[in-house]
């Protein structure tokens, strides 16, 4: 195996992650479903873009009631994506290009078709799942010889693996202690699953619903103990590999043992408000409980990035105090949330969001297609569990990657067969990789330029300091003391006094001009949707 796959932990502070939804990315065999061979055929494109690691949404054997998050075999690639040998080839070819591969680990539950659950449904002594002999609110009726009721972890077809309860109660015998045989066996199985894929060259895992393991766990104390145990094992047996959580609260999850955690549209005491206050404009996937919160990245300029900045600082302080090391993740979007381009926000407006993502002291994660401005497509058919409520259908963020008419040999083979997993965006003006490759002023080229800047300037490392100057319009901050970032997602022009700006070297700008101060500081002027990254060290 190629050694670049095993040193990701040391590189997280400079890593740019790229999330791939496999069934929608690239279809190599023409069966209508994206596959591992299709991803392998696009590695040259990803290397050209500059990403350091790719994260694949679940690609294991599954009945796909929840798009693969209902796993029926943790050790085997689903036939629609290929084989385990295809995975080994993908990790090796990615490693040759300096790209690490992360898989999606569903740690808290299985499919109801998994052999473990089928065995438990017939064996009253099997405690690998949370099982009750009497009805319990939220539990589902068992369908085997055992009878009884099992606890689901998400959809009813996803029975919760038993990691125990933080607060056992003799009156409720389904509440196993965390050191009972079932929880101990499940922790051992988790290590076996990870080791299996590490042996095929995988560099780490993004862990689905990472906070859901131990039940009735105030403060996630016992769940944190499980993950710290896993981290100690990982550091000892598989140094350099990483675990990244879907928790949505890096202030808690990274000190709990993870190398990174994303701000998400949910998580923490404020249900994902830090990320939503940046991106969510009420289009696409909407949870009605979120209410009306003006987004900072909105042309109407009614939001404020202060909520995000405050949450990031709390997380960064907690990670530093823990001393184990780790980073906060900042995604452009994901398979469960609205893309940056949604509703009234177009790809030109979304440029500012990409500049923030690539220059903030966090690990950026680009959701496939966001680099060309793919939009959330309203009205996309519900598929494989995508609809969570009438207003929260995730399929609009899962449509096929828009490659366009690529020339063979230009960053990979010619245009792959279009995935028919979901309909493609019907807009005749939809963006494509092919069209934007030919346009030096495109969003694709901007994202590539930003990734190169992040890699080439140590002031943009996660560990480099940040000094926030303003959180509204514009949002402005200094990285490493001398790299100024000024961002205006609003539609109207803004200005910011900034010492030394007139003599600074412009690295990445749009709609920016600088006037010298008349006896005062210089002033940065940004047009609507403008941005500037200025090197004050050259002043």
mmCIF file with all atom_site columns, N, CA, C and O in Angstrom, residues 340-372:
data_model
loop_
_atom_site.group_PDB
_atom_site.id
_atom_site.type_symbol
_atom_site.label_atom_id
_atom_site.label_alt_id
_atom_site.label_comp_id
_atom_site.label_asym_id
_atom_site.label_entity_id
_atom_site.label_seq_id
_atom_site.pdbx_PDB_ins_code
_atom_site.Cartn_x
_atom_site.Cartn_y
_atom_site.Cartn_z
_atom_site.occupancy
_atom_site.B_iso_or_equiv
_atom_site.pdbx_formal_charge
_atom_site.auth_seq_id
_atom_site.auth_comp_id
_atom_site.auth_asym_id
_atom_site.auth_atom_id
_atom_site.pdbx_PDB_model_num
ATOM 1   N N  . UNK A 1 340 ? -24.784 25.015 -0.920  1.00 0.00 ? 340 UNK A N  1
ATOM 2   C CA . UNK A 1 340 ? -24.606 26.465 -0.850  1.00 0.00 ? 340 UNK A CA 1
ATOM 3   C C  . UNK A 1 340 ? -25.481 27.172 -1.866  1.00 0.00 ? 340 UNK A C  1
ATOM 4   O O  . UNK A 1 340 ? -26.053 28.238 -1.598  1.00 0.00 ? 340 UNK A O  1
ATOM 5   N N  . UNK A 1 341 ? -25.577 26.611 -3.071  1.00 0.00 ? 341 UNK A N  1
ATOM 6   C CA . UNK A 1 341 ? -26.415 27.204 -4.117  1.00 0.00 ? 341 UNK A CA 1
ATOM 7   C C  . UNK A 1 341 ? -27.814 26.619 -3.954  1.00 0.00 ? 341 UNK A C  1
ATOM 8   O O  . UNK A 1 341 ? -28.063 25.449 -4.248  1.00 0.00 ? 341 UNK A O  1
ATOM 9   N N  . UNK A 1 342 ? -28.719 27.427 -3.459  1.00 0.00 ? 342 UNK A N  1
ATOM 10  C CA . UNK A 1 342 ? -30.075 26.985 -3.174  1.00 0.00 ? 342 UNK A CA 1
ATOM 11  C C  . UNK A 1 342 ? -30.976 28.200 -3.115  1.00 0.00 ? 342 UNK A C  1
ATOM 12  O O  . UNK A 1 342 ? -30.572 29.266 -2.638  1.00 0.00 ? 342 UNK A O  1
ATOM 13  N N  . UNK A 1 343 ? -32.196 28.030 -3.580  1.00 0.00 ? 343 UNK A N  1
ATOM 14  C CA . UNK A 1 343 ? -33.135 29.141 -3.544  1.00 0.00 ? 343 UNK A CA 1
ATOM 15  C C  . UNK A 1 343 ? -32.607 30.327 -4.325  1.00 0.00 ? 343 UNK A C  1
ATOM 16  O O  . UNK A 1 343 ? -32.177 30.198 -5.473  1.00 0.00 ? 343 UNK A O  1
ATOM 17  N N  . UNK A 1 344 ? -32.599 31.486 -3.692  1.00 0.00 ? 344 UNK A N  1
ATOM 18  C CA . UNK A 1 344 ? -32.180 32.716 -4.371  1.00 0.00 ? 344 UNK A CA 1
ATOM 19  C C  . UNK A 1 344 ? -30.667 32.854 -4.469  1.00 0.00 ? 344 UNK A C  1
ATOM 20  O O  . UNK A 1 344 ? -30.172 33.698 -5.214  1.00 0.00 ? 344 UNK A O  1
ATOM 21  N N  . UNK A 1 345 ? -29.905 32.057 -3.716  1.00 0.00 ? 345 UNK A N  1
ATOM 22  C CA . UNK A 1 345 ? -28.452 32.189 -3.746  1.00 0.00 ? 345 UNK A CA 1
ATOM 23  C C  . UNK A 1 345 ? -27.877 31.446 -4.940  1.00 0.00 ? 345 UNK A C  1
ATOM 24  O O  . UNK A 1 345 ? -28.019 30.229 -5.056  1.00 0.00 ? 345 UNK A O  1
ATOM 25  N N  . UNK A 1 346 ? -27.194 32.174 -5.823  1.00 0.00 ? 346 UNK A N  1
ATOM 26  C CA . UNK A 1 346 ? -26.615 31.544 -7.007  1.00 0.00 ? 346 UNK A CA 1
ATOM 27  C C  . UNK A 1 346 ? -25.126 31.287 -6.791  1.00 0.00 ? 346 UNK A C  1
ATOM 28  O O  . UNK A 1 346 ? -24.555 31.601 -5.744  1.00 0.00 ? 346 UNK A O  1
ATOM 29  N N  . UNK A 1 347 ? -24.492 30.719 -7.798  1.00 0.00 ? 347 UNK A N  1
ATOM 30  C CA . UNK A 1 347 ? -23.088 30.329 -7.666  1.00 0.00 ? 347 UNK A CA 1
ATOM 31  C C  . UNK A 1 347 ? -22.169 31.532 -7.523  1.00 0.00 ? 347 UNK A C  1
ATOM 32  O O  . UNK A 1 347 ? -21.120 31.445 -6.865  1.00 0.00 ? 347 UNK A O  1
ATOM 33  N N  . UNK A 1 348 ? -22.524 32.668 -8.120  1.00 0.00 ? 348 UNK A N  1
ATOM 34  C CA . UNK A 1 348 ? -21.688 33.860 -7.977  1.00 0.00 ? 348 UNK A CA 1
ATOM 35  C C  . UNK A 1 348 ? -21.695 34.346 -6.536  1.00 0.00 ? 348 UNK A C  1
ATOM 36  O O  . UNK A 1 348 ? -20.667 34.737 -5.987  1.00 0.00 ? 348 UNK A O  1
ATOM 37  N N  . UNK A 1 349 ? -22.861 34.295 -5.895  1.00 0.00 ? 349 UNK A N  1
ATOM 38  C CA . UNK A 1 349 ? -22.940 34.689 -4.490  1.00 0.00 ? 349 UNK A CA 1
ATOM 39  C C  . UNK A 1 349 ? -22.206 33.702 -3.591  1.00 0.00 ? 349 UNK A C  1
ATOM 40  O O  . UNK A 1 349 ? -21.663 34.086 -2.554  1.00 0.00 ? 349 UNK A O  1
ATOM 41  N N  . UNK A 1 350 ? -22.172 32.423 -4.003  1.00 0.00 ? 350 UNK A N  1
ATOM 42  C CA . UNK A 1 350 ? -21.561 31.389 -3.165  1.00 0.00 ? 350 UNK A CA 1
ATOM 43  C C  . UNK A 1 350 ? -20.040 31.469 -3.145  1.00 0.00 ? 350 UNK A C  1
ATOM 44  O O  . UNK A 1 350 ? -19.407 30.820 -2.300  1.00 0.00 ? 350 UNK A O  1
ATOM 45  N N  . UNK A 1 351 ? -19.443 32.252 -4.038  1.00 0.00 ? 351 UNK A N  1
ATOM 46  C CA . UNK A 1 351 ? -17.986 32.363 -4.044  1.00 0.00 ? 351 UNK A CA 1
ATOM 47  C C  . UNK A 1 351 ? -17.454 32.814 -2.681  1.00 0.00 ? 351 UNK A C  1
ATOM 48  O O  . UNK A 1 351 ? -16.428 32.319 -2.202  1.00 0.00 ? 351 UNK A O  1
ATOM 49  N N  . UNK A 1 352 ? -18.125 33.769 -2.080  1.00 0.00 ? 352 UNK A N  1
ATOM 50  C CA . UNK A 1 352 ? -17.654 34.299 -0.795  1.00 0.00 ? 352 UNK A CA 1
ATOM 51  C C  . UNK A 1 352 ? -17.619 33.200 0.263   1.00 0.00 ? 352 UNK A C  1
ATOM 52  O O  . UNK A 1 352 ? -16.691 33.138 1.084   1.00 0.00 ? 352 UNK A O  1
ATOM 53  N N  . UNK A 1 353 ? -18.611 32.324 0.243   1.00 0.00 ? 353 UNK A N  1
ATOM 54  C CA . UNK A 1 353 ? -18.643 31.222 1.211   1.00 0.00 ? 353 UNK A CA 1
ATOM 55  C C  . UNK A 1 353 ? -17.445 30.310 1.038   1.00 0.00 ? 353 UNK A C  1
ATOM 56  O O  . UNK A 1 353 ? -16.869 29.815 2.015   1.00 0.00 ? 353 UNK A O  1
ATOM 57  N N  . UNK A 1 354 ? -17.052 30.057 -0.195  1.00 0.00 ? 354 UNK A N  1
ATOM 58  C CA . UNK A 1 354 ? -15.881 29.215 -0.442  1.00 0.00 ? 354 UNK A CA 1
ATOM 59  C C  . UNK A 1 354 ? -14.606 29.883 0.083   1.00 0.00 ? 354 UNK A C  1
ATOM 60  O O  . UNK A 1 354 ? -13.716 29.200 0.608   1.00 0.00 ? 354 UNK A O  1
ATOM 61  N N  . UNK A 1 355 ? -14.501 31.189 -0.050  1.00 0.00 ? 355 UNK A N  1
ATOM 62  C CA . UNK A 1 355 ? -13.316 31.878 0.466   1.00 0.00 ? 355 UNK A CA 1
ATOM 63  C C  . UNK A 1 355 ? -13.252 31.740 1.987   1.00 0.00 ? 355 UNK A C  1
ATOM 64  O O  . UNK A 1 355 ? -12.184 31.474 2.557   1.00 0.00 ? 355 UNK A O  1
ATOM 65  N N  . UNK A 1 356 ? -14.388 31.892 2.648   1.00 0.00 ? 356 UNK A N  1
ATOM 66  C CA . UNK A 1 356 ? -14.413 31.699 4.096   1.00 0.00 ? 356 UNK A CA 1
ATOM 67  C C  . UNK A 1 356 ? -13.989 30.277 4.464   1.00 0.00 ? 356 UNK A C  1
ATOM 68  O O  . UNK A 1 356 ? -13.148 30.071 5.337   1.00 0.00 ? 356 UNK A O  1
ATOM 69  N N  . UNK A 1 357 ? -14.575 29.286 3.788   1.00 0.00 ? 357 UNK A N  1
ATOM 70  C CA . UNK A 1 357 ? -14.296 27.891 4.117   1.00 0.00 ? 357 UNK A CA 1
ATOM 71  C C  . UNK A 1 357 ? -12.808 27.573 3.990   1.00 0.00 ? 357 UNK A C  1
ATOM 72  O O  . UNK A 1 357 ? -12.245 26.839 4.808   1.00 0.00 ? 357 UNK A O  1
ATOM 73  N N  . UNK A 1 358 ? -12.144 28.140 2.979   1.00 0.00 ? 358 UNK A N  1
ATOM 74  C CA . UNK A 1 358 ? -10.748 27.804 2.718   1.00 0.00 ? 358 UNK A CA 1
ATOM 75  C C  . UNK A 1 358 ? -9.751  28.655 3.513   1.00 0.00 ? 358 UNK A C  1
ATOM 76  O O  . UNK A 1 358 ? -8.561  28.325 3.547   1.00 0.00 ? 358 UNK A O  1
ATOM 77  N N  . UNK A 1 359 ? -10.206 29.722 4.136   1.00 0.00 ? 359 UNK A N  1
ATOM 78  C CA . UNK A 1 359 ? -9.265  30.580 4.856   1.00 0.00 ? 359 UNK A CA 1
ATOM 79  C C  . UNK A 1 359 ? -9.485  30.598 6.362   1.00 0.00 ? 359 UNK A C  1
ATOM 80  O O  . UNK A 1 359 ? -8.671  31.167 7.095   1.00 0.00 ? 359 UNK A O  1
ATOM 81  N N  . UNK A 1 360 ? -10.558 29.986 6.836   1.00 0.00 ? 360 UNK A N  1
ATOM 82  C CA . UNK A 1 360 ? -10.828 29.944 8.272   1.00 0.00 ? 360 UNK A CA 1
ATOM 83  C C  . UNK A 1 360 ? -9.965  28.857 8.920   1.00 0.00 ? 360 UNK A C  1
ATOM 84  O O  . UNK A 1 360 ? -9.617  27.866 8.278   1.00 0.00 ? 360 UNK A O  1
ATOM 85  N N  . UNK A 1 361 ? -9.594  28.992 10.208  1.00 0.00 ? 361 UNK A N  1
ATOM 86  C CA . UNK A 1 361 ? -8.781  27.971 10.881  1.00 0.00 ? 361 UNK A CA 1
ATOM 87  C C  . UNK A 1 361 ? -9.595  26.734 11.247  1.00 0.00 ? 361 UNK A C  1
ATOM 88  O O  . UNK A 1 361 ? -9.856  26.434 12.422  1.00 0.00 ? 361 UNK A O  1
ATOM 89  N N  . UNK A 1 362 ? -10.016 26.029 10.226  1.00 0.00 ? 362 UNK A N  1
ATOM 90  C CA . UNK A 1 362 ? -10.764 24.791 10.371  1.00 0.00 ? 362 UNK A CA 1
ATOM 91  C C  . UNK A 1 362 ? -10.420 23.913 9.171   1.00 0.00 ? 362 UNK A C  1
ATOM 92  O O  . UNK A 1 362 ? -9.834  24.393 8.195   1.00 0.00 ? 362 UNK A O  1
ATOM 93  N N  . UNK A 1 363 ? -10.770 22.627 9.242   1.00 0.00 ? 363 UNK A N  1
ATOM 94  C CA . UNK A 1 363 ? -10.564 21.730 8.112   1.00 0.00 ? 363 UNK A CA 1
ATOM 95  C C  . UNK A 1 363 ? -11.717 21.888 7.135   1.00 0.00 ? 363 UNK A C  1
ATOM 96  O O  . UNK A 1 363 ? -12.854 21.541 7.455   1.00 0.00 ? 363 UNK A O  1
ATOM 97  N N  . UNK A 1 364 ? -11.475 22.418 5.920   1.00 0.00 ? 364 UNK A N  1
ATOM 98  C CA . UNK A 1 364 ? -12.567 22.583 4.968   1.00 0.00 ? 364 UNK A CA 1
ATOM 99  C C  . UNK A 1 364 ? -12.985 21.255 4.360   1.00 0.00 ? 364 UNK A C  1
ATOM 100 O O  . UNK A 1 364 ? -12.140 20.385 4.090   1.00 0.00 ? 364 UNK A O  1
ATOM 101 N N  . UNK A 1 365 ? -14.276 21.099 4.173   1.00 0.00 ? 365 UNK A N  1
ATOM 102 C CA . UNK A 1 365 ? -14.813 19.916 3.504   1.00 0.00 ? 365 UNK A CA 1
ATOM 103 C C  . UNK A 1 365 ? -15.697 20.382 2.352   1.00 0.00 ? 365 UNK A C  1
ATOM 104 O O  . UNK A 1 365 ? -16.701 21.071 2.573   1.00 0.00 ? 365 UNK A O  1
ATOM 105 N N  . UNK A 1 366 ? -15.319 20.025 1.144   1.00 0.00 ? 366 UNK A N  1
ATOM 106 C CA . UNK A 1 366 ? -16.072 20.405 -0.057  1.00 0.00 ? 366 UNK A CA 1
ATOM 107 C C  . UNK A 1 366 ? -16.985 19.242 -0.432  1.00 0.00 ? 366 UNK A C  1
ATOM 108 O O  . UNK A 1 366 ? -16.509 18.130 -0.672  1.00 0.00 ? 366 UNK A O  1
ATOM 109 N N  . UNK A 1 367 ? -18.277 19.489 -0.473  1.00 0.00 ? 367 UNK A N  1
ATOM 110 C CA . UNK A 1 367 ? -19.231 18.473 -0.908  1.00 0.00 ? 367 UNK A CA 1
ATOM 111 C C  . UNK A 1 367 ? -19.200 18.406 -2.427  1.00 0.00 ? 367 UNK A C  1
ATOM 112 O O  . UNK A 1 367 ? -19.217 19.443 -3.104  1.00 0.00 ? 367 UNK A O  1
ATOM 113 N N  . UNK A 1 368 ? -19.147 17.192 -2.967  1.00 0.00 ? 368 UNK A N  1
ATOM 114 C CA . UNK A 1 368 ? -18.974 17.033 -4.413  1.00 0.00 ? 368 UNK A CA 1
ATOM 115 C C  . UNK A 1 368 ? -19.924 17.959 -5.184  1.00 0.00 ? 368 UNK A C  1
ATOM 116 O O  . UNK A 1 368 ? -21.099 18.081 -4.868  1.00 0.00 ? 368 UNK A O  1
ATOM 117 N N  . UNK A 1 369 ? -19.384 18.621 -6.193  1.00 0.00 ? 369 UNK A N  1
ATOM 118 C CA . UNK A 1 369 ? -20.190 19.512 -7.022  1.00 0.00 ? 369 UNK A CA 1
ATOM 119 C C  . UNK A 1 369 ? -20.283 20.929 -6.512  1.00 0.00 ? 369 UNK A C  1
ATOM 120 O O  . UNK A 1 369 ? -20.605 21.832 -7.289  1.00 0.00 ? 369 UNK A O  1
ATOM 121 N N  . UNK A 1 370 ? -20.018 21.148 -5.217  1.00 0.00 ? 370 UNK A N  1
ATOM 122 C CA . UNK A 1 370 ? -20.055 22.520 -4.715  1.00 0.00 ? 370 UNK A CA 1
ATOM 123 C C  . UNK A 1 370 ? -18.949 23.361 -5.344  1.00 0.00 ? 370 UNK A C  1
ATOM 124 O O  . UNK A 1 370 ? -19.070 24.586 -5.424  1.00 0.00 ? 370 UNK A O  1
ATOM 125 N N  . UNK A 1 371 ? -17.885 22.712 -5.792  1.00 0.00 ? 371 UNK A N  1
ATOM 126 C CA . UNK A 1 371 ? -16.793 23.462 -6.416  1.00 0.00 ? 371 UNK A CA 1
ATOM 127 C C  . UNK A 1 371 ? -17.166 24.029 -7.782  1.00 0.00 ? 371 UNK A C  1
ATOM 128 O O  . UNK A 1 371 ? -16.471 24.902 -8.302  1.00 0.00 ? 371 UNK A O  1
ATOM 129 N N  . UNK A 1 372 ? -18.273 23.554 -8.368  1.00 0.00 ? 372 UNK A N  1
ATOM 130 C CA . UNK A 1 372 ? -18.751 24.155 -9.620  1.00 0.00 ? 372 UNK A CA 1
ATOM 131 C C  . UNK A 1 372 ? -20.079 24.883 -9.424  1.00 0.00 ? 372 UNK A C  1
ATOM 132 O O  . UNK A 1 372 ? -20.644 25.425 -10.380 1.00 0.00 ? 372 UNK A O  1
#
